Coordinates of N, CA and C in Angstrom, one line a residue:
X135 N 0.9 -1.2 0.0 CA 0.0 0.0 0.0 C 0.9 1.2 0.0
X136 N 0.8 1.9 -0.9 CA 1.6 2.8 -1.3 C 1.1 4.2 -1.0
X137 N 1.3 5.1 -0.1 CA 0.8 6.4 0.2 C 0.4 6.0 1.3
X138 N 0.4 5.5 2.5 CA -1.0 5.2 3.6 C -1.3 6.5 4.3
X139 N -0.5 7.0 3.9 CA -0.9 8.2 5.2 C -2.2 9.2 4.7
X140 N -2.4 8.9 3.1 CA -3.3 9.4 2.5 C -4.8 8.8 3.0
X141 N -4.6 7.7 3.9 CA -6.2 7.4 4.6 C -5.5 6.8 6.1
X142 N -4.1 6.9 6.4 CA -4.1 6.4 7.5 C -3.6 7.5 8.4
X143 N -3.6 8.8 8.0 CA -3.8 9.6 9.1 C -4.6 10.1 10.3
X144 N -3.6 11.0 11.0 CA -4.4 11.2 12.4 C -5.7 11.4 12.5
X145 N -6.4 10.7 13.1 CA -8.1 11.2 13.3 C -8.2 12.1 14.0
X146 N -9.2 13.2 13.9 CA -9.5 14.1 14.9 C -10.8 14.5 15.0
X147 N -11.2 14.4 15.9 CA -12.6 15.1 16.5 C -13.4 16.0 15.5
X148 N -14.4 15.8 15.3 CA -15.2 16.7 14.5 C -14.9 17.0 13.2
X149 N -14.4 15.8 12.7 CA -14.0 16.1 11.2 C -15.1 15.9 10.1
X150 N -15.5 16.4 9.1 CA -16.6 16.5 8.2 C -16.4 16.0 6.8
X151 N -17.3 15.7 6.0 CA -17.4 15.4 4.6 C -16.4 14.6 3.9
X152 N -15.2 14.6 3.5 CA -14.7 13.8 2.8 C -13.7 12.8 4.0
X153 N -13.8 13.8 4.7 CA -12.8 13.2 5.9 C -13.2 12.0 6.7
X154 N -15.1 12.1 6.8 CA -15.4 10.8 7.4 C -14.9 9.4 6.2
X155 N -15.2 10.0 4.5 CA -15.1 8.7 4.3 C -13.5 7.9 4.5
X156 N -12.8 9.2 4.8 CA -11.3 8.4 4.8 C -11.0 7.6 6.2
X157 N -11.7 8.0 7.4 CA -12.1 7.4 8.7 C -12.8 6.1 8.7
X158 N -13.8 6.1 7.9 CA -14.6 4.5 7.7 C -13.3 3.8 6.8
X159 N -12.7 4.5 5.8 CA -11.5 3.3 5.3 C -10.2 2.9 6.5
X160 N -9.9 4.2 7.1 CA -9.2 3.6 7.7 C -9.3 2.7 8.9
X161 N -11.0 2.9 9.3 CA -11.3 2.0 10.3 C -11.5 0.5 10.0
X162 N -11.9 0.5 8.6 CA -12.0 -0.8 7.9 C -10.5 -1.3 7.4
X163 N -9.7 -0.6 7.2 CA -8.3 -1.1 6.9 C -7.9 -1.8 9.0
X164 N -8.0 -0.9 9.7 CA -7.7 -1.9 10.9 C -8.4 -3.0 11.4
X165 N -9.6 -3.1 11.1 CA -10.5 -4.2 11.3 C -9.9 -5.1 10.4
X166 N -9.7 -5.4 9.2 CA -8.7 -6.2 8.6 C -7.2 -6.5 9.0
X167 N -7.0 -5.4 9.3 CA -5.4 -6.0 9.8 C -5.2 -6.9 11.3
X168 N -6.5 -6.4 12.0 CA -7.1 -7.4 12.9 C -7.4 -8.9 13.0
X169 N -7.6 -9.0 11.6 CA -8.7 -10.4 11.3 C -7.6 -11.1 10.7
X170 N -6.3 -11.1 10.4 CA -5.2 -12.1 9.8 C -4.8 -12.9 11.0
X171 N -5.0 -14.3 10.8 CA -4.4 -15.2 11.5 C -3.3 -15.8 11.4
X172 N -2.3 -15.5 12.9 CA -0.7 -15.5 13.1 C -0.6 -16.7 11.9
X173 N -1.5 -17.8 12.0 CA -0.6 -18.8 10.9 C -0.7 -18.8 9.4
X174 N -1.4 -17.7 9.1 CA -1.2 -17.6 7.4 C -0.3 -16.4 7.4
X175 N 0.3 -17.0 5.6 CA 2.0 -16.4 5.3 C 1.1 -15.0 4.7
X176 N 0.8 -14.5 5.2 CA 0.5 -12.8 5.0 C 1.3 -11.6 5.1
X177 N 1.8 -10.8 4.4 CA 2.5 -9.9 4.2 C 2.0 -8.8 3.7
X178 N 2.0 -7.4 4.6 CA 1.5 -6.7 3.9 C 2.6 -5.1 4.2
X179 N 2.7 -5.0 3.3 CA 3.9 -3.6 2.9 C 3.1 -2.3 2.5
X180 N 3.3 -1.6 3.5 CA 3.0 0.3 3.6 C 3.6 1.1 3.4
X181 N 4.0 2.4 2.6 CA 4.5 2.8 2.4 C 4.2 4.2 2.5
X182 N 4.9 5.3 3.0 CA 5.1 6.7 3.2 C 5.9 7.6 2.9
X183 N 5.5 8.8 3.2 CA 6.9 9.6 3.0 C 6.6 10.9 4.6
X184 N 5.5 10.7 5.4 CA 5.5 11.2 6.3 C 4.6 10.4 7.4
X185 N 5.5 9.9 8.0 CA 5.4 8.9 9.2 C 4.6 10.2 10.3
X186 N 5.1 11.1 10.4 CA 4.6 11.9 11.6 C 3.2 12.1 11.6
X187 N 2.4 11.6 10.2 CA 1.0 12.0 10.8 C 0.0 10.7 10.8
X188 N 1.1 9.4 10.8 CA 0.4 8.7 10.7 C -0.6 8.1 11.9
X189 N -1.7 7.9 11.6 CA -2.4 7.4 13.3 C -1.6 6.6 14.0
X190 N -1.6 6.8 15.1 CA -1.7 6.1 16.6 C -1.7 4.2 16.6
X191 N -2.8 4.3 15.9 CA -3.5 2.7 15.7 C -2.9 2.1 14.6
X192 N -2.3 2.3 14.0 CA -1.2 1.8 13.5 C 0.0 1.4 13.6
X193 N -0.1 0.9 15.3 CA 1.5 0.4 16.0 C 1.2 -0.9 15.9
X194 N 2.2 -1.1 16.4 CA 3.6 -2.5 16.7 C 1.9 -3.4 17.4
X195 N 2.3 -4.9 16.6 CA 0.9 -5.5 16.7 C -0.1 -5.7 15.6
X196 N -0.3 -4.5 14.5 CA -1.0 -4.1 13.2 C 0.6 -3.9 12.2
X197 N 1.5 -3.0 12.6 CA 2.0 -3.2 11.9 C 3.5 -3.0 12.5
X198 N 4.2 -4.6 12.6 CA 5.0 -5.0 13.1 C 7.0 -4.8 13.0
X199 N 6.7 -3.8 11.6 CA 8.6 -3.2 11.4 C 8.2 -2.2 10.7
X200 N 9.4 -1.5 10.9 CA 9.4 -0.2 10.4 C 10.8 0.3 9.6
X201 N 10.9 -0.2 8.5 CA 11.9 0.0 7.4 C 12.3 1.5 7.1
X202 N 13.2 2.0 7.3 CA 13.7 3.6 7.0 C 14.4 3.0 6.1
X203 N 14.4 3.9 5.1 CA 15.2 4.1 3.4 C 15.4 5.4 3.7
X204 N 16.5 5.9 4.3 CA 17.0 7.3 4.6 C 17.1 8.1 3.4
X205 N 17.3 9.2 3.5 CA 17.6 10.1 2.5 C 19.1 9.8 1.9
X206 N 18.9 10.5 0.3 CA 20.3 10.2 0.1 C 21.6 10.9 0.3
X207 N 22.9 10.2 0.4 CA 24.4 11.4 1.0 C 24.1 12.5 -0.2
X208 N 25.3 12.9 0.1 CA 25.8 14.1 -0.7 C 25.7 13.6 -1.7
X209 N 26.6 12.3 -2.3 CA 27.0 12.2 -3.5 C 26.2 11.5 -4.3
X210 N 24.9 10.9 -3.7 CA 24.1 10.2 -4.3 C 23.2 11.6 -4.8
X211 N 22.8 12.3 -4.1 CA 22.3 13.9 -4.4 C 22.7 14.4 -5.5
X212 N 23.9 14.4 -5.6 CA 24.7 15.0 -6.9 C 24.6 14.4 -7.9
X213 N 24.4 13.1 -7.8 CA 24.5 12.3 -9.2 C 22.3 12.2 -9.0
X214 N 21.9 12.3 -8.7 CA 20.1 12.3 -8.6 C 20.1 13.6 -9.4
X215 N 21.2 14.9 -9.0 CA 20.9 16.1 -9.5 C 21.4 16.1 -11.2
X216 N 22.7 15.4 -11.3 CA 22.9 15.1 -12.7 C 21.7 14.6 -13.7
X217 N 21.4 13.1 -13.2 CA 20.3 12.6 -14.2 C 19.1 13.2 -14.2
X218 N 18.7 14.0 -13.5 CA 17.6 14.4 -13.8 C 17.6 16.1 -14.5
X219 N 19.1 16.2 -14.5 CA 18.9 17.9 -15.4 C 19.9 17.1 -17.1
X220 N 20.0 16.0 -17.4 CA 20.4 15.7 -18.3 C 20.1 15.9 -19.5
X221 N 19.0 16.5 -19.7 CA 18.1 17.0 -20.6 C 17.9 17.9 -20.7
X222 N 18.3 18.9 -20.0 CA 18.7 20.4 -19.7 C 19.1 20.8 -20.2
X223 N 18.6 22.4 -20.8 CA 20.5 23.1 -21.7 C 20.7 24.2 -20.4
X224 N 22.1 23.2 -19.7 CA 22.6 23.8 -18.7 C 23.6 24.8 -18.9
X225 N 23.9 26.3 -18.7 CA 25.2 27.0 -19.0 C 26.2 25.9 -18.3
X226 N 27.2 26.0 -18.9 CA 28.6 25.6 -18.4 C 29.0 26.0 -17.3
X227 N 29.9 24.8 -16.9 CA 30.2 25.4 -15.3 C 29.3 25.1 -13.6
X228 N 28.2 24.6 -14.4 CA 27.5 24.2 -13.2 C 27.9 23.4 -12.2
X229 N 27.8 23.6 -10.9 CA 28.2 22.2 -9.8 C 27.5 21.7 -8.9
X230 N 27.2 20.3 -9.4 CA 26.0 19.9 -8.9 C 26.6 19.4 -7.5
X231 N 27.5 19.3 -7.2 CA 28.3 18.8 -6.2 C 28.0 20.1 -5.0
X232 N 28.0 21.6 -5.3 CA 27.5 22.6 -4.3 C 26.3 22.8 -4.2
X233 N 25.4 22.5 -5.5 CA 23.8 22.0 -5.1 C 23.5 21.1 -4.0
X234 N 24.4 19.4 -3.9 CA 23.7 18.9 -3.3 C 24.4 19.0 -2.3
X235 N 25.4 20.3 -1.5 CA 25.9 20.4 -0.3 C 24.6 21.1 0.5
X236 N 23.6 21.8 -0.5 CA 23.2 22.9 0.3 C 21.8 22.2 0.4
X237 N 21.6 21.1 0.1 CA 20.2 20.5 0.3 C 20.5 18.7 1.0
X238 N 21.2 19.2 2.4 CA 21.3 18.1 3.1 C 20.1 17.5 3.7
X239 N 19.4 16.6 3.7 CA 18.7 15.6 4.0 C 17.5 15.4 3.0
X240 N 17.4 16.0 2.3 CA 16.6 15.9 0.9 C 16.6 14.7 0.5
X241 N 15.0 14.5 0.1 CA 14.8 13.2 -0.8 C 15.0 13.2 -2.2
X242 N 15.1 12.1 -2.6 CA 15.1 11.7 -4.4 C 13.9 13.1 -5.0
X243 N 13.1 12.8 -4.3 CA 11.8 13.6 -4.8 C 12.2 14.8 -4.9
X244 N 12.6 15.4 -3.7 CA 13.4 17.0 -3.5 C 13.8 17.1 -4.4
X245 N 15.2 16.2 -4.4 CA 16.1 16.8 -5.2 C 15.4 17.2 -7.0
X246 N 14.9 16.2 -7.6 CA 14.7 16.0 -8.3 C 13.8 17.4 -8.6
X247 N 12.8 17.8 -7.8 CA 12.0 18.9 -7.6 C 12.3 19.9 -8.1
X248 N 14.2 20.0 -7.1 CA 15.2 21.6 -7.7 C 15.3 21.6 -8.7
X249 N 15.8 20.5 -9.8 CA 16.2 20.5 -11.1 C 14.4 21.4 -11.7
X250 N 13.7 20.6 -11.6 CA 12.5 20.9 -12.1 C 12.2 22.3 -12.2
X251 N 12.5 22.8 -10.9 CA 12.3 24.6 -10.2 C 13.1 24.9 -10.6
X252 N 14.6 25.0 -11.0 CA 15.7 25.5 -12.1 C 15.3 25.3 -13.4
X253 N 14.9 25.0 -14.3 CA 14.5 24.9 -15.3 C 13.1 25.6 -15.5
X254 N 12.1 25.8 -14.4 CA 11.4 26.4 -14.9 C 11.5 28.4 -14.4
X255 N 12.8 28.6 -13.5 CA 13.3 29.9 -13.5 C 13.7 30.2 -14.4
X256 N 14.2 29.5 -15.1 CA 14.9 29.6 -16.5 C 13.9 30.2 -17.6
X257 N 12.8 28.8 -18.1 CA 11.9 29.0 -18.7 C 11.1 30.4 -18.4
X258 N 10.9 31.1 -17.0 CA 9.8 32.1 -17.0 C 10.5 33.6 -17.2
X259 N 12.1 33.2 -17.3 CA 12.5 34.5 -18.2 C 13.2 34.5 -19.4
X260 N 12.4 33.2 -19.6 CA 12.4 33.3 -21.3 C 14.3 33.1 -21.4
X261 N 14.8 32.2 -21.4 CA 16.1 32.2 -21.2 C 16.5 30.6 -21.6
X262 N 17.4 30.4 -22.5 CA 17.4 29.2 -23.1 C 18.4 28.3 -22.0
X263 N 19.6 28.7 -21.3 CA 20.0 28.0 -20.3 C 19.8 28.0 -19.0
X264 N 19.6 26.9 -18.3 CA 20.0 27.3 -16.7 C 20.8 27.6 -15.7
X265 N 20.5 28.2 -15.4 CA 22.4 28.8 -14.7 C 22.2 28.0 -13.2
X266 N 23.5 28.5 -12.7 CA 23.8 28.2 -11.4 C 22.9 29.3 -10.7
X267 N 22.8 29.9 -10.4 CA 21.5 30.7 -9.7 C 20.2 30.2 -9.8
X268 N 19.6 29.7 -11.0 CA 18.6 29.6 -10.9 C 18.1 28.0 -10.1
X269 N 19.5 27.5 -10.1 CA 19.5 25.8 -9.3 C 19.5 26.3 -7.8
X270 N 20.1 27.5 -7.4 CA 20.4 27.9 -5.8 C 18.6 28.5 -5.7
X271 N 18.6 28.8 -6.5 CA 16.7 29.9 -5.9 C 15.9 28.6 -5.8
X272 N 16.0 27.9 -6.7 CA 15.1 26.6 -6.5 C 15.4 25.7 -5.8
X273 N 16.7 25.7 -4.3 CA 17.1 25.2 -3.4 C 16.0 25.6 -2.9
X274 N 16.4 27.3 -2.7 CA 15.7 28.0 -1.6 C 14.0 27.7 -2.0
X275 N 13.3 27.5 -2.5 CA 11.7 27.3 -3.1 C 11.5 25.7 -2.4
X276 N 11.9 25.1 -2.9 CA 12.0 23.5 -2.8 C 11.9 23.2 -1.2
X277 N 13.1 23.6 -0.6 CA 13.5 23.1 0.7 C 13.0 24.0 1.5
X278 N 12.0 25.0 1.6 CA 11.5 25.4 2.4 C 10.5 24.7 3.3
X279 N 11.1 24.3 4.4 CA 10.3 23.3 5.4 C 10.4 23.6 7.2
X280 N 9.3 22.9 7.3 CA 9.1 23.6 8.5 C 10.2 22.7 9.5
X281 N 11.1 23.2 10.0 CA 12.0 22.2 10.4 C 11.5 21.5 11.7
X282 N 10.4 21.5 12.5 CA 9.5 21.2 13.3 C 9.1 19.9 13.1
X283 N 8.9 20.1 11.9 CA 8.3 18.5 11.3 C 9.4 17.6 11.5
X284 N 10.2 18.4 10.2 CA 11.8 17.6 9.7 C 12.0 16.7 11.3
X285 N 12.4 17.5 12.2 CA 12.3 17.0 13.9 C 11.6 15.8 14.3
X286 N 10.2 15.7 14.2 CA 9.3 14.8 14.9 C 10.1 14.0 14.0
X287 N 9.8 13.9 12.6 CA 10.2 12.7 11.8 C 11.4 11.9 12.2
X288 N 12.0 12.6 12.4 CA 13.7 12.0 13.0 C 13.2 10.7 14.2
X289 N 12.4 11.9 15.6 CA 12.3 11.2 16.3 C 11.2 9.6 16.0
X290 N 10.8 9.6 15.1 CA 9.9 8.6 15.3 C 10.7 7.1 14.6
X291 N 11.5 7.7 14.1 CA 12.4 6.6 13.6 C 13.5 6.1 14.8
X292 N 13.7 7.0 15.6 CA 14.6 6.7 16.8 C 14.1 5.4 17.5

């Protein structure tokens, strides 16, 4: 199950309209995860990208390990930032190596995001290459996050 947090998020009191029907699925996804008997070979794989909002009712018992696929180093960053501007008409000189210093803990997705957000600073002033500025502005666009979150997340993997 890929996304869960898209119906297995926090419940909260008084929530309305679209939000009850995501509450009856997620209530019906626990009642199922309930009803598997220890002796059948069942396996079932969740997937996220923000653990911190996921419900409560979703612990150890329903769902028994918790796999981290950390973010990637520097140098996998650098080369994530290569292939994905490879198609790029980049001015010369670029370094993707001081891009992916300045966007430490960034995901595949992130990174991939800056290239996107460089290329289209590029495109909205009508400008056939991408420069090194326009990869730094789309750091700053991209990675604006609330480092509050960034936090809890850490902790929940602890």
């Amino acid at each position: 199950m890929d996304e869960i947090d898209s119906i297995g998020s926090s419940r909260v009191e008084g929530s309305r309209g679209g939000d009850s029907e995501v509450q009856r699925t997620m209530l019906e996804l626990l009642n199922q995860l309930d009803g598997f008997e220890a002796t059948k070979n069942i396996k079932i794989i969740m997937a996220t990208n923000r653990i911190d909002i996921l419900d409560s009712a979703l612990r150890p018992g329903r769902i028994d390990r918790k796999i981290e696929f950390p973010a990637p180093d520097e140098k996998a960053r650098a080369e994530i930032l290569r292939i994905h501007s490879r198609k790029m008409n980049l001015m010369r000189g670029i370094r993707m190596d001081k891009i992916a210093e300045q966007i430490p803990g960034a995901s595949g997705a992130e990174v991939k995001s800056v290239c996107t957000e460089a290329g289209m600073f590029a495109l909205r002033e009508r400008r056939v290459h991408v420069t090194q500025e326009d990869f730094e502005m789309a750091v700053g666009k991209v990675m604006q996050k609330d480092s509050e979150k960034n936090m809890s997340i850490k902790k929940l993997w602890k």
